[in-house]
Tab-separated table of C-alpha atoms and ligand atoms in Angstrom:
chain	number	residue	atom	x	y	z
A	1	MET	CA	-1.387	44.794	-24.481
A	2	GLN	CA	-4.143	47.319	-24.897
A	3	ASP	CA	-7.324	47.138	-22.771
A	4	ALA	CA	-10.656	47.062	-24.599
A	5	GLY	CA	-14.276	46.027	-24.212
A	6	LEU	CA	-15.657	43.591	-26.772
A	7	TYR	CA	-19.126	43.918	-28.294
A	8	ILE	CA	-20.439	41.031	-30.400
A	9	HIS	CA	-23.526	41.505	-32.532
A	10	ILE	CA	-26.004	38.734	-33.312
A	11	PRO	CA	-28.466	40.212	-35.814
A	12	PHE	CA	-31.163	37.526	-35.791
A	13	CYS	CA	-34.670	37.890	-34.350
A	14	LYS	CA	-37.624	35.573	-34.627
A	15	MET	CA	-39.900	38.479	-35.433
A	16	LYS	CA	-39.293	42.197	-35.641
A	17	CYS	CA	-40.831	44.141	-32.721
A	18	TYR	CA	-43.005	47.000	-33.905
A	19	TYR	CA	-40.851	49.715	-32.356
A	20	CYS	CA	-37.418	48.349	-33.180
A	21	ASP	CA	-34.936	50.076	-35.449
A	22	PHE	CA	-31.909	48.066	-34.327
A	23	PRO	CA	-29.883	46.313	-37.041
A	24	SER	CA	-31.725	43.029	-36.560
A	25	PHE	CA	-33.587	40.833	-39.027
A	26	SER	CA	-36.192	38.093	-39.049
A	27	GLY	CA	-36.391	35.297	-41.630
A	28	LYS	CA	-32.607	34.971	-41.930
A	29	GLU	CA	-32.223	31.638	-40.146
A	30	ASP	CA	-30.498	30.098	-43.196
A	31	ASN	CA	-27.607	32.518	-42.705
A	32	MET	CA	-26.925	31.576	-39.093
A	33	THR	CA	-24.127	29.077	-39.629
A	34	SER	CA	-22.186	31.092	-42.209
A	35	TYR	CA	-22.621	34.191	-40.047
A	36	ALA	CA	-21.308	32.390	-36.972
A	37	LYS	CA	-18.241	31.225	-38.935
A	38	ALA	CA	-17.506	34.724	-40.222
A	39	LEU	CA	-18.075	36.231	-36.792
A	40	SER	CA	-15.665	33.759	-35.189
A	41	LYS	CA	-13.051	34.691	-37.734
A	42	GLU	CA	-13.514	38.390	-37.003
A	43	ILE	CA	-13.364	37.831	-33.233
A	44	ARG	CA	-10.072	35.961	-33.607
A	45	ILE	CA	-8.565	38.687	-35.790
A	46	LYS	CA	-9.704	41.655	-33.728
A	47	CYS	CA	-9.027	40.301	-30.264
A	48	LYS	CA	-5.464	39.320	-31.003
A	49	GLU	CA	-3.141	41.184	-28.692
A	50	LYS	CA	-5.953	42.876	-26.815
A	51	ASN	CA	-6.631	42.636	-23.138
A	52	ILE	CA	-10.390	42.106	-23.163
A	53	LYS	CA	-11.960	43.636	-20.050
A	54	THR	CA	-15.658	43.013	-20.746
A	55	ILE	CA	-17.710	41.122	-23.312
A	56	PHE	CA	-21.253	42.038	-24.286
A	57	ILE	CA	-23.161	39.929	-26.790
A	58	GLY	CA	-26.154	41.882	-28.019
A	59	GLY	CA	-28.461	41.999	-30.966
A	60	GLY	CA	-30.868	41.167	-32.291
A	61	THR	CA	-31.678	38.249	-30.097
A	62	PRO	CA	-28.434	36.399	-29.351
A	63	THR	CA	-30.362	33.554	-27.727
A	64	TYR	CA	-32.230	32.990	-30.998
A	65	LEU	CA	-29.027	31.939	-32.783
A	66	SER	CA	-28.903	28.172	-33.328
A	67	LEU	CA	-27.010	25.956	-30.904
A	68	HIS	CA	-24.784	24.958	-33.820
A	69	GLY	CA	-23.990	28.633	-34.423
A	70	TRP	CA	-23.155	29.099	-30.744
A	71	ARG	CA	-20.816	26.130	-30.754
A	72	ILE	CA	-18.862	27.734	-33.602
A	73	ILE	CA	-18.658	31.116	-31.842
A	74	LYS	CA	-17.722	29.511	-28.534
A	75	GLU	CA	-14.507	28.149	-30.046
A	76	ALA	CA	-13.363	31.688	-30.848
A	77	ILE	CA	-14.459	33.079	-27.512
A	78	ASP	CA	-12.673	30.273	-25.671
A	79	GLU	CA	-9.397	31.601	-27.066
A	80	ILE	CA	-9.866	34.944	-25.282
A	81	LYS	CA	-8.260	35.241	-21.871
A	82	LYS	CA	-11.124	36.259	-19.647
A	83	GLU	CA	-10.330	36.040	-15.996
A	84	HIS	CA	-12.572	38.153	-13.775
A	85	ILE	CA	-14.278	39.845	-16.677
A	86	GLU	CA	-17.922	40.828	-16.913
A	87	PHE	CA	-19.443	38.739	-19.692
A	88	THR	CA	-23.026	39.574	-20.651
A	89	ILE	CA	-25.368	37.966	-23.103
A	90	GLU	CA	-28.710	39.434	-24.089
A	91	GLY	CA	-31.781	37.409	-24.872
A	92	ASN	CA	-35.518	37.253	-25.020
A	93	PRO	CA	-37.878	35.041	-23.036
A	94	LYS	CA	-38.786	31.877	-24.918
A	95	THR	CA	-35.425	31.686	-26.696
A	96	PHE	CA	-33.282	30.557	-23.748
A	97	THR	CA	-32.982	26.782	-23.909
A	98	GLU	CA	-31.256	24.659	-21.281
A	99	GLU	CA	-28.668	23.509	-23.831
A	100	LYS	CA	-27.805	27.093	-24.714
A	101	LEU	CA	-27.591	28.083	-21.062
A	102	LYS	CA	-25.175	25.231	-20.396
A	103	LEU	CA	-23.056	26.369	-23.306
A	104	PHE	CA	-23.123	30.002	-22.114
A	105	LYS	CA	-21.971	28.904	-18.679
A	106	ASP	CA	-19.123	26.908	-20.228
A	107	MET	CA	-18.231	29.927	-22.326
A	108	GLY	CA	-17.841	32.061	-19.197
A	109	VAL	CA	-21.024	34.150	-19.381
A	110	ASN	CA	-21.747	35.599	-15.935
A	111	ARG	CA	-24.370	38.247	-16.666
A	112	ILE	CA	-27.663	37.914	-18.506
A	113	SER	CA	-29.823	40.697	-19.853
A	114	VAL	CA	-33.446	39.772	-20.518
A	115	GLY	CA	-35.874	41.873	-22.539
A	116	LEU	CA	-39.281	42.021	-20.893
A	117	GLN	CA	-40.536	45.575	-21.634
A	118	ALA	CA	-43.969	45.360	-19.973
A	119	TRP	CA	-45.747	43.259	-17.364
A	120	GLN	CA	-49.124	43.340	-19.144
A	121	GLU	CA	-49.966	40.839	-21.886
A	122	GLU	CA	-51.840	43.478	-23.866
A	123	HIS	CA	-48.681	45.593	-24.099
A	124	LEU	CA	-46.434	42.667	-24.951
A	125	LYS	CA	-48.777	41.962	-27.842
A	126	SER	CA	-49.079	45.552	-28.967
A	127	LEU	CA	-45.286	45.923	-28.975
A	128	GLY	CA	-44.954	42.840	-31.183
A	129	ARG	CA	-42.992	40.862	-28.583
A	130	ILE	CA	-42.770	37.134	-29.251
A	131	HIS	CA	-43.277	36.102	-25.627
A	132	THR	CA	-45.885	36.172	-22.895
A	133	LEU	CA	-45.441	37.196	-19.284
A	134	GLU	CA	-45.428	33.517	-18.327
A	135	ASP	CA	-42.513	32.950	-20.729
A	136	PHE	CA	-40.614	35.731	-19.013
A	137	ARG	CA	-41.273	34.304	-15.550
A	138	ASN	CA	-40.164	30.853	-16.659
A	139	THR	CA	-37.018	32.268	-18.228
A	140	PHE	CA	-36.147	34.257	-15.142
A	141	ASN	CA	-36.556	31.215	-12.905
A	142	LEU	CA	-34.547	29.073	-15.308
A	143	LEU	CA	-31.699	31.590	-15.244
A	144	ARG	CA	-31.618	31.517	-11.456
A	145	ARG	CA	-31.730	27.709	-11.509
A	146	TYR	CA	-28.695	27.765	-13.754
A	147	GLY	CA	-26.899	29.884	-11.187
A	148	PHE	CA	-26.844	33.255	-12.910
A	149	LYS	CA	-26.398	35.788	-10.122
A	150	ASN	CA	-26.246	38.923	-12.213
A	151	ILE	CA	-29.397	39.525	-14.247
A	152	ASN	CA	-30.649	42.666	-15.934
A	153	VAL	CA	-34.259	43.165	-16.973
A	154	ASP	CA	-35.112	45.672	-19.704
A	155	ILE	CA	-38.407	47.503	-19.313
A	156	MET	CA	-39.996	50.314	-21.243
A	157	PHE	CA	-42.308	53.223	-20.479
A	158	GLY	CA	-44.213	55.647	-22.666
A	159	ILE	CA	-45.649	52.804	-24.730
A	160	PRO	CA	-49.015	53.145	-26.497
A	161	SER	CA	-52.038	53.140	-24.159
A	162	GLN	CA	-49.843	52.496	-21.098
A	163	THR	CA	-51.188	54.026	-17.873
A	164	LEU	CA	-49.178	55.244	-14.937
A	165	THR	CA	-50.641	52.449	-12.810
A	166	GLN	CA	-49.531	49.845	-15.331
A	167	TRP	CA	-46.022	51.259	-15.434
A	168	LYS	CA	-45.816	51.134	-11.655
A	169	GLU	CA	-47.064	47.560	-11.759
A	170	THR	CA	-44.280	46.685	-14.220
A	171	LEU	CA	-41.687	48.287	-11.953
A	172	GLU	CA	-42.996	46.675	-8.778
A	173	GLN	CA	-43.404	43.213	-10.238
A	174	VAL	CA	-39.933	43.250	-11.742
A	175	ILE	CA	-38.483	44.475	-8.443
A	176	SER	CA	-40.245	41.612	-6.658
A	177	LEU	CA	-38.101	39.187	-8.680
A	178	ASN	CA	-35.007	40.905	-7.306
A	179	PRO	CA	-32.853	41.241	-10.432
A	180	GLU	CA	-29.463	42.854	-9.884
A	181	HIS	CA	-29.940	45.467	-12.593
A	182	ILE	CA	-32.870	47.198	-14.297
A	183	SER	CA	-32.761	49.234	-17.504
A	184	ALA	CA	-35.790	51.463	-17.977
A	185	TYR	CA	-35.974	53.238	-21.313
A	186	SER	CA	-38.704	55.432	-22.733
A	187	LEU	CA	-40.130	54.374	-26.055
A	188	ILE	CA	-38.826	56.433	-28.955
A	189	ILE	CA	-40.743	56.297	-32.201
A	190	GLU	CA	-38.065	55.670	-34.807
A	191	GLU	CA	-38.422	56.154	-38.542
A	192	GLY	CA	-38.734	52.961	-40.539
A	193	THR	CA	-40.573	51.038	-37.825
A	194	HIS	CA	-44.141	49.753	-37.834
A	195	PHE	CA	-44.906	52.156	-34.966
A	196	TYR	CA	-43.619	55.057	-37.033
A	197	ASN	CA	-46.141	54.268	-39.766
A	198	LEU	CA	-48.964	54.060	-37.231
A	199	TYR	CA	-47.810	57.315	-35.658
A	200	GLN	CA	-47.853	59.065	-39.028
A	201	LYS	CA	-51.431	57.894	-39.506
A	202	ASN	CA	-52.365	59.087	-36.025
A	203	GLN	CA	-53.117	55.540	-34.921
A	204	LEU	CA	-50.801	55.399	-31.938
A	205	LYS	CA	-52.160	56.524	-28.598
A	206	LEU	CA	-49.021	57.560	-26.749
A	207	PRO	CA	-49.126	58.738	-23.116
A	208	GLU	CA	-49.224	62.517	-22.612
A	209	GLU	CA	-45.904	64.263	-22.028
A	210	ASP	CA	-46.791	64.958	-18.388
A	211	THR	CA	-47.655	61.314	-17.799
A	212	GLU	CA	-44.399	60.235	-19.357
A	213	ARG	CA	-42.452	62.655	-17.168
A	214	GLN	CA	-44.250	61.246	-14.134
A	215	MET	CA	-43.400	57.716	-15.260
A	216	TYR	CA	-39.709	58.603	-15.279
A	217	GLU	CA	-39.993	60.321	-11.909
A	218	ASP	CA	-41.694	57.231	-10.457
A	219	THR	CA	-39.022	55.013	-11.982
A	220	VAL	CA	-36.233	56.869	-10.228
A	221	ASN	CA	-38.075	57.027	-6.892
A	222	ILE	CA	-39.450	53.497	-6.774
A	223	LEU	CA	-36.158	51.943	-7.801
A	224	LYS	CA	-34.267	54.031	-5.267
A	225	GLU	CA	-36.634	52.980	-2.469
A	226	ASN	CA	-35.937	49.381	-3.401
A	227	GLY	CA	-32.159	49.525	-3.353
A	228	TYR	CA	-31.405	50.253	-6.998
A	229	THR	CA	-28.995	53.122	-7.488
A	230	GLN	CA	-29.350	55.170	-10.617
A	231	TYR	CA	-25.921	55.356	-12.229
A	232	GLU	CA	-26.995	56.459	-15.702
A	233	ILE	CA	-30.037	58.218	-17.129
A	234	SER	CA	-31.832	54.914	-17.828
A	235	ASN	CA	-29.874	52.385	-15.772
A	236	PHE	CA	-30.237	51.263	-12.176
A	237	ALA	CA	-28.267	48.683	-10.232
A	238	LYS	CA	-27.772	47.055	-6.884
A	239	GLU	CA	-24.450	47.932	-5.301
A	240	GLY	CA	-21.505	46.820	-7.419
A	241	LYS	CA	-23.720	45.535	-10.230
A	242	GLU	CA	-23.419	48.467	-12.621
A	243	CYS	CA	-22.818	47.255	-16.174
A	244	ARG	CA	-19.066	47.632	-16.644
A	245	HIS	CA	-19.324	47.189	-20.377
A	246	ASN	CA	-21.747	50.070	-20.876
A	247	LEU	CA	-19.590	52.222	-18.617
A	248	ILE	CA	-16.807	51.771	-21.186
A	249	TYR	CA	-19.027	53.461	-23.812
A	250	TRP	CA	-20.039	56.300	-21.507
A	251	SER	CA	-16.443	56.864	-20.426
A	252	LEU	CA	-15.136	57.043	-24.014
A	253	ASP	CA	-12.820	54.110	-23.481
A	254	ASN	CA	-11.688	51.646	-26.137
A	255	TYR	CA	-13.975	48.921	-27.412
A	256	ILE	CA	-13.987	46.548	-30.335
A	257	GLY	CA	-17.189	45.648	-32.169
A	258	CYS	CA	-17.527	42.359	-34.038
A	259	GLY	CA	-20.422	41.327	-36.250
A	260	SER	CA	-22.701	43.044	-38.728
A	261	ALA	CA	-23.356	46.735	-37.995
A	262	ALA	CA	-21.009	46.640	-35.010
A	263	HIS	CA	-19.155	49.812	-34.099
A	264	SER	CA	-15.705	50.133	-32.560
A	265	TYR	CA	-13.826	52.964	-30.921
A	266	LEU	CA	-10.114	52.410	-30.748
A	267	ASN	CA	-7.377	54.990	-30.192
A	268	GLY	CA	-9.673	57.849	-31.138
A	269	ILE	CA	-10.901	56.190	-34.330
A	270	ARG	CA	-14.521	55.152	-34.843
A	271	TYR	CA	-15.218	52.187	-37.124
A	272	ARG	CA	-18.470	50.810	-38.454
A	273	ASN	CA	-19.071	47.366	-39.939
A	274	GLU	CA	-21.277	46.434	-42.873
A	275	GLU	CA	-24.887	45.966	-41.704
A	276	ASN	CA	-26.193	43.556	-44.336
A	277	ILE	CA	-25.750	39.997	-43.024
A	278	GLU	CA	-24.838	38.432	-46.382
A	279	LYS	CA	-22.428	41.222	-47.329
A	280	TYR	CA	-20.851	41.155	-43.885
A	281	THR	CA	-20.262	37.403	-44.165
A	282	CYS	CA	-18.742	37.694	-47.652
A	283	LYS	CA	-16.494	40.571	-46.660
A	284	ILE	CA	-15.075	38.692	-43.699
A	285	GLU	CA	-14.645	35.531	-45.778
A	286	ASP	CA	-12.885	37.340	-48.658
A	287	GLU	CA	-11.176	40.315	-47.047
A	288	ASN	CA	-10.925	39.408	-43.338
A	289	ASN	CA	-12.568	42.741	-42.624
A	290	ALA	CA	-16.086	44.203	-42.808
A	291	ILE	CA	-15.378	47.844	-41.927
A	292	ILE	CA	-17.215	50.229	-44.238
A	293	GLU	CA	-16.579	53.467	-42.418
A	294	GLU	CA	-13.632	54.781	-40.483
A	295	HIS	CA	-13.390	58.167	-38.858
A	296	LEU	CA	-10.492	59.653	-36.943
A	297	ASN	CA	-12.090	61.827	-34.274
A	298	SER	CA	-10.648	65.304	-34.017
A	299	LYS	CA	-9.649	66.551	-30.563
A	300	LYS	CA	-12.829	68.649	-30.588
A	301	GLU	CA	-14.982	65.599	-31.364
A	302	ASN	CA	-13.308	63.605	-28.605
A	303	MET	CA	-13.992	66.409	-26.129
A	304	GLU	CA	-17.634	66.600	-27.209
A	305	GLU	CA	-18.104	62.863	-26.926
A	306	PHE	CA	-16.356	62.734	-23.579
A	307	MET	CA	-18.831	65.320	-22.237
A	308	PHE	CA	-21.908	64.127	-24.075
A	309	LEU	CA	-21.476	60.501	-23.075
A	310	GLY	CA	-19.979	61.169	-19.658
A	311	LEU	CA	-22.894	63.314	-18.543
A	312	ARG	CA	-25.177	60.328	-19.006
A	313	LYS	CA	-23.580	58.882	-15.873
A	314	THR	CA	-24.937	60.227	-12.608
A	315	GLN	CA	-21.327	60.661	-11.486
A	316	GLY	CA	-20.705	62.731	-14.577
A	317	ILE	CA	-17.171	63.508	-15.703
A	318	SER	CA	-13.934	64.207	-13.902
A	319	THR	CA	-12.390	67.576	-14.686
A	320	LEU	CA	-8.966	66.115	-13.895
A	321	GLU	CA	-9.480	63.382	-16.454
A	322	PHE	CA	-10.545	65.997	-18.996
A	323	LYS	CA	-7.233	67.827	-18.413
A	324	GLU	CA	-5.271	64.595	-18.622
A	325	ARG	CA	-6.921	63.469	-21.854
A	326	PHE	CA	-6.988	66.762	-23.718
A	327	ASP	CA	-4.186	68.718	-22.107
A	328	VAL	CA	-6.413	71.709	-21.533
A	329	GLU	CA	-8.460	72.939	-18.567
A	330	ILE	CA	-12.174	72.214	-18.950
A	331	GLU	CA	-13.014	75.817	-18.016
A	332	SER	CA	-11.188	77.174	-21.049
A	333	VAL	CA	-13.366	75.049	-23.351
A	334	TYR	CA	-16.700	74.739	-21.561
A	335	GLY	CA	-16.444	77.359	-18.792
A	336	SER	CA	-19.385	79.530	-19.870
A	337	ILE	CA	-21.685	76.559	-20.626
A	338	ILE	CA	-20.937	74.949	-17.276
A	339	GLU	CA	-21.509	78.233	-15.466
A	340	LYS	CA	-24.817	78.782	-17.276
A	341	TYR	CA	-26.207	75.372	-16.308
A	342	VAL	CA	-24.879	75.471	-12.767
A	343	LYS	CA	-26.732	78.785	-12.321
A	344	LEU	CA	-29.891	77.240	-13.763
A	345	GLY	CA	-29.580	74.350	-11.318
A	346	LEU	CA	-29.213	71.755	-14.062
A	347	LEU	CA	-25.534	70.930	-13.481
A	348	ASN	CA	-23.471	70.430	-10.358
A	349	SER	CA	-19.776	71.139	-10.176
A	350	LYS	CA	-18.272	69.589	-7.062
A	351	ASN	CA	-15.099	67.759	-6.036
A	352	GLN	CA	-13.610	68.057	-9.496
A	353	ARG	CA	-16.622	66.394	-11.062
A	354	ILE	CA	-19.388	67.804	-13.217
A	355	TYR	CA	-22.716	66.034	-13.302
A	356	LEU	CA	-26.393	66.604	-14.046
A	357	THR	CA	-28.688	67.486	-11.162
A	358	HIS	CA	-32.005	65.725	-10.719
A	359	ARG	CA	-33.693	68.474	-12.753
A	360	GLY	CA	-30.840	68.387	-15.250
A	361	ILE	CA	-31.466	64.705	-15.934
A	362	GLU	CA	-35.065	65.515	-16.889
A	363	VAL	CA	-33.879	67.871	-19.629
A	364	SER	CA	-30.605	66.085	-20.284
A	365	ASN	CA	-30.903	66.233	-24.068
A	366	ILE	CA	-30.955	70.019	-24.042
A	367	VAL	CA	-28.054	70.323	-21.608
A	368	MET	CA	-25.912	67.697	-23.330
A	369	SER	CA	-26.425	69.095	-26.810
A	370	ASP	CA	-24.981	72.401	-25.595
A	371	PHE	CA	-21.673	70.618	-25.147
A	372	LEU	CA	-21.345	70.178	-28.901
A	373	LEU	CA	-18.770	72.780	-29.828
B	1	SF4	S1	-36.130	41.400	-29.986
B	1	SF4	FE1	-34.912	43.264	-29.664
B	1	SF4	S2	-33.622	43.457	-31.473
B	1	SF4	FE2	-35.217	41.948	-31.951
B	1	SF4	S3	-36.781	43.112	-32.956
B	1	SF4	FE3	-37.329	43.064	-30.789
B	1	SF4	S4	-36.390	44.896	-29.893
B	1	SF4	FE4	-35.456	44.573	-31.909
């Protein structure tokens, strides 16, 4: 049986955050039950004869799905053999109920990812988050009470009007709760969001570039001092608590995506599901399939993705694995690019691995885009 990670998408949110361009929707509560039924059907079809190594339920706000919806999905998930797997569910403060937590435990969930973003109420409000800081604290304590020993907290820097001091406060306060994993992303203004409109009208006071660079620098240093190892550009973990599911993406390994807008990568083919909730549900009901795009990666595309994604990891890529996968020495494809960046001090090439240096991480987009052939 083939190994694969499983991603499950729950597209419902109570309210759309002002910065969010994820395929998630508010006001679609009436679709929850039919969506859960379709999703269960897709999970059963796609996971047949697969050895599922990790499960990640993301969204959207998975914890916003109704308990009834979860009961339907649980039946499909219960059919998957999942001994010793990492099983994550994402959620937002205020949407974790005790009943849902009990169900998640029964379902085998052993890792929780909570979206906080900022420690200051003013920022939570200005980002359009549905919760307060108190809600987050209560949720975190509830998760510990329910015995979850592997928790990630998502936080965000570079948000409007955020000061360096506030960012450090967010980092330090989150660290004081001792989660096992912290994801720290910088805010990106994406087209189609409320923030994008404000930005176009010059109504968004974003931190200066230098401040934002300092925020990232502080993130890396403060987390390191507190026992969190950086293993990817934006991800930090206590020893052994790196997210195994995300490592599948960054290592260009196989994964199956179920749910609206979910992507899969299987045997060199990328698939994309229908994004519209109603259309997704109908397609699964009528055709047992909601794929609307399929692309067989060329060898060149696979090499690019292997480099582009792999360099996100602080351990970078293995040159031996490159040879094994593509039957060609890495030097004959990327020799001059690697040499250029090693000379500039942005890449390291050591022990048959190639990885970004500290300075390389700061300009990672430039370095990584050079690996597109
Ligand atoms: S909760 Fe998450 S998915 Fe939902 S709108 Fe906010 S950022 Fe987007």
